[in-house]
CSV table of C-alpha atoms in Angstrom, one decimal:
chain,number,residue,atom,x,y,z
Q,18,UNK,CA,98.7,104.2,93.5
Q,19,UNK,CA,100.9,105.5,96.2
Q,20,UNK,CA,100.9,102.2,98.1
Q,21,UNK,CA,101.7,100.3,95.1
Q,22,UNK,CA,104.8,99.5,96.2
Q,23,UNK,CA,104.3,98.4,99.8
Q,24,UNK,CA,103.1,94.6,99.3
Q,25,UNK,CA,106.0,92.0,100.2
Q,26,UNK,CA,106.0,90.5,96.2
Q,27,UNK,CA,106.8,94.0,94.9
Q,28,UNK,CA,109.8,94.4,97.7
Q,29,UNK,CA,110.9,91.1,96.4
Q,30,UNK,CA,111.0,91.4,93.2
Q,31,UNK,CA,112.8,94.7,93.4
Q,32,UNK,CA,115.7,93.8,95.8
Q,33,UNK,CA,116.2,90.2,94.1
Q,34,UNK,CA,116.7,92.6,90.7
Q,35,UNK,CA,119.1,94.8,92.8
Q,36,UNK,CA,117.0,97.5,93.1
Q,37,UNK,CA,115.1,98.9,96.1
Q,38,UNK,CA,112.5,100.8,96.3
Q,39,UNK,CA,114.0,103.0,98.8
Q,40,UNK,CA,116.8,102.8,96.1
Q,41,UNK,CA,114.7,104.4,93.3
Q,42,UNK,CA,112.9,106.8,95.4
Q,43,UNK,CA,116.0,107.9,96.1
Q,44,UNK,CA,117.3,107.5,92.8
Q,45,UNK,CA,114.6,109.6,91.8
Q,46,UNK,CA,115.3,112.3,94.1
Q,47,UNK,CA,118.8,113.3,92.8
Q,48,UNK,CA,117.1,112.9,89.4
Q,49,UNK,CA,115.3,116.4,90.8
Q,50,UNK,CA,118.3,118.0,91.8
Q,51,UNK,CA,119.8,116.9,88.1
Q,52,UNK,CA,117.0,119.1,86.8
Q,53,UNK,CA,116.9,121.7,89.3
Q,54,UNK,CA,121.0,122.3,88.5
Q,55,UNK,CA,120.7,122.7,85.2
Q,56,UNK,CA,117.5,125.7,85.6
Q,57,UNK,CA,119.4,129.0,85.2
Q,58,UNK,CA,117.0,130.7,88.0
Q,59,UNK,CA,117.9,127.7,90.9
Q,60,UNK,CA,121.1,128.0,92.6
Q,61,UNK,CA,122.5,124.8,92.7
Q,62,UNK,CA,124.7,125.8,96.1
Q,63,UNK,CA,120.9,126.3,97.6
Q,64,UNK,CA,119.3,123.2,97.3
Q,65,UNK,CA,117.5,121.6,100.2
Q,66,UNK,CA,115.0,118.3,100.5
Q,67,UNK,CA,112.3,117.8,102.6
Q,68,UNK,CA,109.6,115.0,103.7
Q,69,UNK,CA,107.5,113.6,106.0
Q,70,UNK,CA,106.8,109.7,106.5
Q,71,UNK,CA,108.5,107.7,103.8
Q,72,UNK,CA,109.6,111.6,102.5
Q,73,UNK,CA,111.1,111.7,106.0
Q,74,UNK,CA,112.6,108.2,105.1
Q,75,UNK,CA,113.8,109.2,101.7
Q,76,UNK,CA,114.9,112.6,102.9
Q,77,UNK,CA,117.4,110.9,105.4
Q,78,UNK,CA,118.8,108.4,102.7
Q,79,UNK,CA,118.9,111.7,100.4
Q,80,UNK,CA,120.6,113.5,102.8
Q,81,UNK,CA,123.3,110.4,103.7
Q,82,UNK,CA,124.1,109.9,99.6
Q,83,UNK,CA,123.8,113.3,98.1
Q,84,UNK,CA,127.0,115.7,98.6
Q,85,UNK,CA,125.1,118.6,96.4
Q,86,UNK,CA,122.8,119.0,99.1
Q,87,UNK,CA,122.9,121.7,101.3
Q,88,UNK,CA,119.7,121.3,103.7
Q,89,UNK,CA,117.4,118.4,104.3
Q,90,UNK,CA,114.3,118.1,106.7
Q,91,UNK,CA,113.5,114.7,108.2
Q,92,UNK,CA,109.8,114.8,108.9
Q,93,UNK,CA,107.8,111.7,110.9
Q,94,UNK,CA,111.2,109.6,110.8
Q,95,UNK,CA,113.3,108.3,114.0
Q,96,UNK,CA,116.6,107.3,113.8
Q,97,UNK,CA,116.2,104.4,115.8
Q,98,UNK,CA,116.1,100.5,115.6
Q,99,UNK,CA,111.9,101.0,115.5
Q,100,UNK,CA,112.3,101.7,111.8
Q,101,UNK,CA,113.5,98.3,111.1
Q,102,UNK,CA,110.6,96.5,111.7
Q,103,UNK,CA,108.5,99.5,109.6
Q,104,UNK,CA,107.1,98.5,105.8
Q,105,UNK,CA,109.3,97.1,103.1
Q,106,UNK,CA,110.0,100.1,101.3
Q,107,UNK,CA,112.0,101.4,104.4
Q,108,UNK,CA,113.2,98.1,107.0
Q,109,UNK,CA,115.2,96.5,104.6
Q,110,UNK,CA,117.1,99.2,103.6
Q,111,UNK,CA,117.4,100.2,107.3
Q,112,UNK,CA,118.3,96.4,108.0
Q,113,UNK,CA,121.2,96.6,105.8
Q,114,UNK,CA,122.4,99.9,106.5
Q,115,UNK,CA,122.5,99.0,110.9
Q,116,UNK,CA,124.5,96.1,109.7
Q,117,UNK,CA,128.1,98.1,108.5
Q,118,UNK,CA,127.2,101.7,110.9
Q,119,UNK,CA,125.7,102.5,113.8
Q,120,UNK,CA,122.6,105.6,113.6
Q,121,UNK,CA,124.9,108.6,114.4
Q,122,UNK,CA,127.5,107.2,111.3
Q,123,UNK,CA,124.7,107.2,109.2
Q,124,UNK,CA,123.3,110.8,109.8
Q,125,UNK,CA,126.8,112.0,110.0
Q,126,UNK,CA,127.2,110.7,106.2
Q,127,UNK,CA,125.5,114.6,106.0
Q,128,UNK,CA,128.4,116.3,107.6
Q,129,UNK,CA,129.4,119.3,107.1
Q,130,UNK,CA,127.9,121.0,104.3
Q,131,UNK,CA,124.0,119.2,104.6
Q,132,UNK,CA,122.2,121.2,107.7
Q,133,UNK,CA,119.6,118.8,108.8
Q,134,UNK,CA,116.8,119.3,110.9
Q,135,UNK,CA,114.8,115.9,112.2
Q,136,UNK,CA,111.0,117.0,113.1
Q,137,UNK,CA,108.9,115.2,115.0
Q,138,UNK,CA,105.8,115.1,117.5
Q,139,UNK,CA,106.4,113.1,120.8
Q,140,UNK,CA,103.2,111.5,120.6
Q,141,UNK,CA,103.8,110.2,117.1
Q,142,UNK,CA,102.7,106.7,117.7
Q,143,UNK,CA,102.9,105.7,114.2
Q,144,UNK,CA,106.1,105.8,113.8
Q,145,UNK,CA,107.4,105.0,117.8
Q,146,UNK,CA,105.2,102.3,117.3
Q,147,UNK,CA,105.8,101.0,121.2
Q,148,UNK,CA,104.1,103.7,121.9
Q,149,UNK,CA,106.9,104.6,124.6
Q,150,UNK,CA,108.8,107.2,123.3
Q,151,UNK,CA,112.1,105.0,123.0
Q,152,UNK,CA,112.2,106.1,119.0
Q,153,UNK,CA,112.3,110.0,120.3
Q,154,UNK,CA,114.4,108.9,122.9
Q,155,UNK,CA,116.9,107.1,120.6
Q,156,UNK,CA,116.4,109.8,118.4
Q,157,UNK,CA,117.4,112.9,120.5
Q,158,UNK,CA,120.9,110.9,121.2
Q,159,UNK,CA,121.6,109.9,117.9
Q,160,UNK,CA,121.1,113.6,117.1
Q,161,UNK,CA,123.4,114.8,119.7
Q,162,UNK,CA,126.6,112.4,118.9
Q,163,UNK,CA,126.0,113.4,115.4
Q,164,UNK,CA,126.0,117.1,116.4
Q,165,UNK,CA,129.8,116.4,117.8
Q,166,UNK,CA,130.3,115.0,114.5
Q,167,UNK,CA,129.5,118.0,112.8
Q,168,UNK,CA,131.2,120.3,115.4
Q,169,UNK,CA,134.6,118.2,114.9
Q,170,UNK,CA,134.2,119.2,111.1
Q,171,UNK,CA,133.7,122.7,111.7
Q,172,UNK,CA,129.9,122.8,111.3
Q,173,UNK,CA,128.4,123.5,114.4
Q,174,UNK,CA,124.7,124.1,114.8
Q,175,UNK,CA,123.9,121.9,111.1
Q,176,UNK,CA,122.0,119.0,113.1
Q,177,UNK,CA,119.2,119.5,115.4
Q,178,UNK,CA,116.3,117.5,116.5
Q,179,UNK,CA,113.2,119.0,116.9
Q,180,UNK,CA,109.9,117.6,118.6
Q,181,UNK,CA,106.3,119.6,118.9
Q,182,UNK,CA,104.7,118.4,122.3
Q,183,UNK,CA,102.1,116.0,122.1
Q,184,UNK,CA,102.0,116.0,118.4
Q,185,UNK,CA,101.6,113.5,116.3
Q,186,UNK,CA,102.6,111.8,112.8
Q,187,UNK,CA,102.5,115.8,110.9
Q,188,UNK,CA,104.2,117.5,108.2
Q,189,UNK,CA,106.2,119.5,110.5
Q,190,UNK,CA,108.2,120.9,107.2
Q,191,UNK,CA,105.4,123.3,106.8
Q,192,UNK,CA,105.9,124.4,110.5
Q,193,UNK,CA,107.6,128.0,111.2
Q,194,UNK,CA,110.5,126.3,112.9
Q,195,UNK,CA,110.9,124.2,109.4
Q,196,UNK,CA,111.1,127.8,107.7
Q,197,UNK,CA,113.4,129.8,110.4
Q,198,UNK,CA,115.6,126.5,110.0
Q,199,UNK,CA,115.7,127.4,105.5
Q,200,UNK,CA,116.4,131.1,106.5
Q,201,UNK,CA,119.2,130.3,108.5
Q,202,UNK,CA,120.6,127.4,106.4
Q,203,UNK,CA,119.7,128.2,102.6
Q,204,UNK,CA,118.3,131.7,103.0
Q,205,UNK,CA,115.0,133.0,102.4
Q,206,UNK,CA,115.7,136.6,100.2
Q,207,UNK,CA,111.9,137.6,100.9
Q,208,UNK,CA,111.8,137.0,104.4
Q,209,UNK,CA,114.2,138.4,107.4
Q,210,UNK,CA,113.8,135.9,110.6
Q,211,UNK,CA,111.4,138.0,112.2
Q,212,UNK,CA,108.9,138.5,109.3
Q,213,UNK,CA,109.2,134.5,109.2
Q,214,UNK,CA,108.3,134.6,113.5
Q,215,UNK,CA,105.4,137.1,112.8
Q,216,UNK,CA,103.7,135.1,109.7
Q,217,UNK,CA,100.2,134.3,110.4
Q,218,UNK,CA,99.5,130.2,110.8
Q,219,UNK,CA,96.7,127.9,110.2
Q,220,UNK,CA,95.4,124.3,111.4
Q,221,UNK,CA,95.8,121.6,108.8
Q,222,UNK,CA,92.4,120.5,109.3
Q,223,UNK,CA,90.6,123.8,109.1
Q,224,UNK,CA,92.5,124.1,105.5
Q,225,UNK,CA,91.6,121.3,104.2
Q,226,UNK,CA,87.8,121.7,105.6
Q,227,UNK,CA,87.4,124.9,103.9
Q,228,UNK,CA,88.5,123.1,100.5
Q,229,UNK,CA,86.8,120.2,100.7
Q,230,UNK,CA,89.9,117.9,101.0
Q,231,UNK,CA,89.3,114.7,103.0
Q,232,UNK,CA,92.5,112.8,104.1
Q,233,UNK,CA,93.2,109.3,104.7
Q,234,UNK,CA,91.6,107.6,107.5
Q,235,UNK,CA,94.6,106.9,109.5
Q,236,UNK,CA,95.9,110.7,109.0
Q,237,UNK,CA,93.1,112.6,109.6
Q,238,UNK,CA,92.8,113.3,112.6
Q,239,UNK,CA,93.4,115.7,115.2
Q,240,UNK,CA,96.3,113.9,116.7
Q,241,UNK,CA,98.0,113.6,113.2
Q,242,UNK,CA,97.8,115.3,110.4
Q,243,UNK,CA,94.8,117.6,111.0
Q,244,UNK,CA,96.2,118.7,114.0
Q,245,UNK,CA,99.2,120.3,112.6
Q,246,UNK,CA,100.5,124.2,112.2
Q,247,UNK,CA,101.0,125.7,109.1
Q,248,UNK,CA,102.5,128.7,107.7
Q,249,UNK,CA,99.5,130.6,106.0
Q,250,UNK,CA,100.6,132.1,103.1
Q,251,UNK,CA,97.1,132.0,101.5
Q,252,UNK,CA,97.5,129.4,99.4
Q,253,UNK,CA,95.0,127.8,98.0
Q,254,UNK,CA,95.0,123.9,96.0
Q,255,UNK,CA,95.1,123.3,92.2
Q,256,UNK,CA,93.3,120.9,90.5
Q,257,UNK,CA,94.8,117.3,90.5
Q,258,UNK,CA,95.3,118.0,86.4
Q,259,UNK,CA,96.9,121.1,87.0
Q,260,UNK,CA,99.0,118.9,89.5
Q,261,UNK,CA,99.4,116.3,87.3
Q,262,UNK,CA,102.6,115.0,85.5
Q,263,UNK,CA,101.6,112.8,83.1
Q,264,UNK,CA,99.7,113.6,80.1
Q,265,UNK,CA,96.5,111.9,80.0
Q,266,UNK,CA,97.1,109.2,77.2
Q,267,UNK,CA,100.5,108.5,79.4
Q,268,UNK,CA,99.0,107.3,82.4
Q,269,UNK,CA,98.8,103.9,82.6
Q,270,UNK,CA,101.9,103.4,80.6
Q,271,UNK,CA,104.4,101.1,81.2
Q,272,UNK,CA,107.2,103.4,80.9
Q,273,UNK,CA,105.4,105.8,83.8
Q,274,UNK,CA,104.5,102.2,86.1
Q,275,UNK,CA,105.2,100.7,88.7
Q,276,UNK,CA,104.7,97.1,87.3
Q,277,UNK,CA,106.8,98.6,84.0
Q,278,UNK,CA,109.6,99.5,86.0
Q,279,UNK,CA,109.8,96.2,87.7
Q,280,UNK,CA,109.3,94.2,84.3
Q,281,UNK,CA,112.2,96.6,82.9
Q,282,UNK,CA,114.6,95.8,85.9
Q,283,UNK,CA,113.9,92.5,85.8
Q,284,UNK,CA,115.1,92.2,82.3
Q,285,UNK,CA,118.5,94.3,82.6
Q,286,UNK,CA,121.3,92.3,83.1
């Protein structure tokens, strides 16, 4: 499942095979851009990523390793210290990355042509897990030496820290702001700023009331996820086979596993 990966074993077994996990999310990532380059209708000078929580995570690392970038969104993530004392997945990697640069050196990996836009809510306790604000704090700063960064190399306005008051740990990627920040970075052909400023919104949980989707405990609630804004382009959600990648005699397959991915780097040399 999608917390497979977060038990200390797995983490060890992974990073004593020299592998990661934040590695092979990350890994996994540019794999995505590899496809999305070779599409003939994606233009590979327009390609952005986006998350929130470990996608905010993985967005940052994408963002610091992958020059074909051109726009990244850094949802529920601080770049602060807080982070490395977070799960596996995401402290060790953090751990090791605080001991050869400093936060602003590692946003700055970005700079110039990756505009990146670091969401948060104030009141995101989940991830400033104090509870005190230092990781917004921290965050802001890093955010503003990294702006001077991007201004020495002729990129002024690509970096900007953004923060929804008293919000909480939320998708802000599917906030207005997130979309007015793709217009002006990557370009939205069907929308002028102002038709993005006068789209109609709609609360998280009201959505997912009216189609019967329950979140997880920890999420759903008003202060987190259900609490957030949304651009309302009437979308409504498919059904998880629709969704689904694997083909229904694949799943459960090594090949398509976590446990087979760990067996197969644990036998290459």
């Amino acid at each position: 499942g999608t917390r497979a990966h977060d038990p200390k074993a797995v983490h060890e077994r992974a990073w004593n095979a020299g592998r990661p996990i934040m590695g092979k999310l990350v890994f996994d990532t540019m794999r995505g851009i590899d496809f999305l380059s070779e599409r003939d209708d994606v233009d590979p000078a327009k390609i952005g990523v986006a998350g929130n929580s470990l996608g905010g995570a993985v967005a940052s690392w994408t963002a610091a390793l992958e020059p074909r970038l051109k726009l990244a969104i850094v949802s529920g993530w601080a770049y602060h210290n807080v982070t490395l004392r977070s799960k596996y997945c995401t402290k060790v990697p953090n751990q090791a990355m605080r001991e050869i640069c400093t936060w602003p050196e590692f946003l700055s990996l970005a700079a110039p042509n990756c505009a990146v836009m670091v969401m948060n809510g104030d009141a995101d306790w989940i991830i400033d897990s104090d509870d005190d604000g230092a990781a917004w704090r921290g965050t802001r700063s890093v955010v503003t030496e990294t702006a001077q960064i991007y201004q020495s190399q002729g990129a002024p306005g690509k970096v900007r820290a953004w923060f929804e008051a008293k919000g909480g740990h939320r998708p802000y990627m599917c906030h207005p702001d997130a979309l007015l920040w793709i217009h002006q970075h990557l370009g939205t052909p069907l929308l002028t700023a102002q038709q993005i400023r006068d789209l109609p919104t709609v609360n998280s949980g009201r959505w997912c009331d009216a189609h019967q989707i329950i979140l997880e405990r920890l999420y759903g609630t008003d202060l987190h996820q259900r609490g957030a804004t949304l651009v309302d382009f009437g979308l409504t959600p498919l059904d998880r086979n629709k969704l689904a990648c694997l083909k229904p005699d694949e799943r459960g397959r090594p090949a398509f596993t976590l446990e087979g991915w760990l067996e197969q780097i644990e036998r290459t040399d």
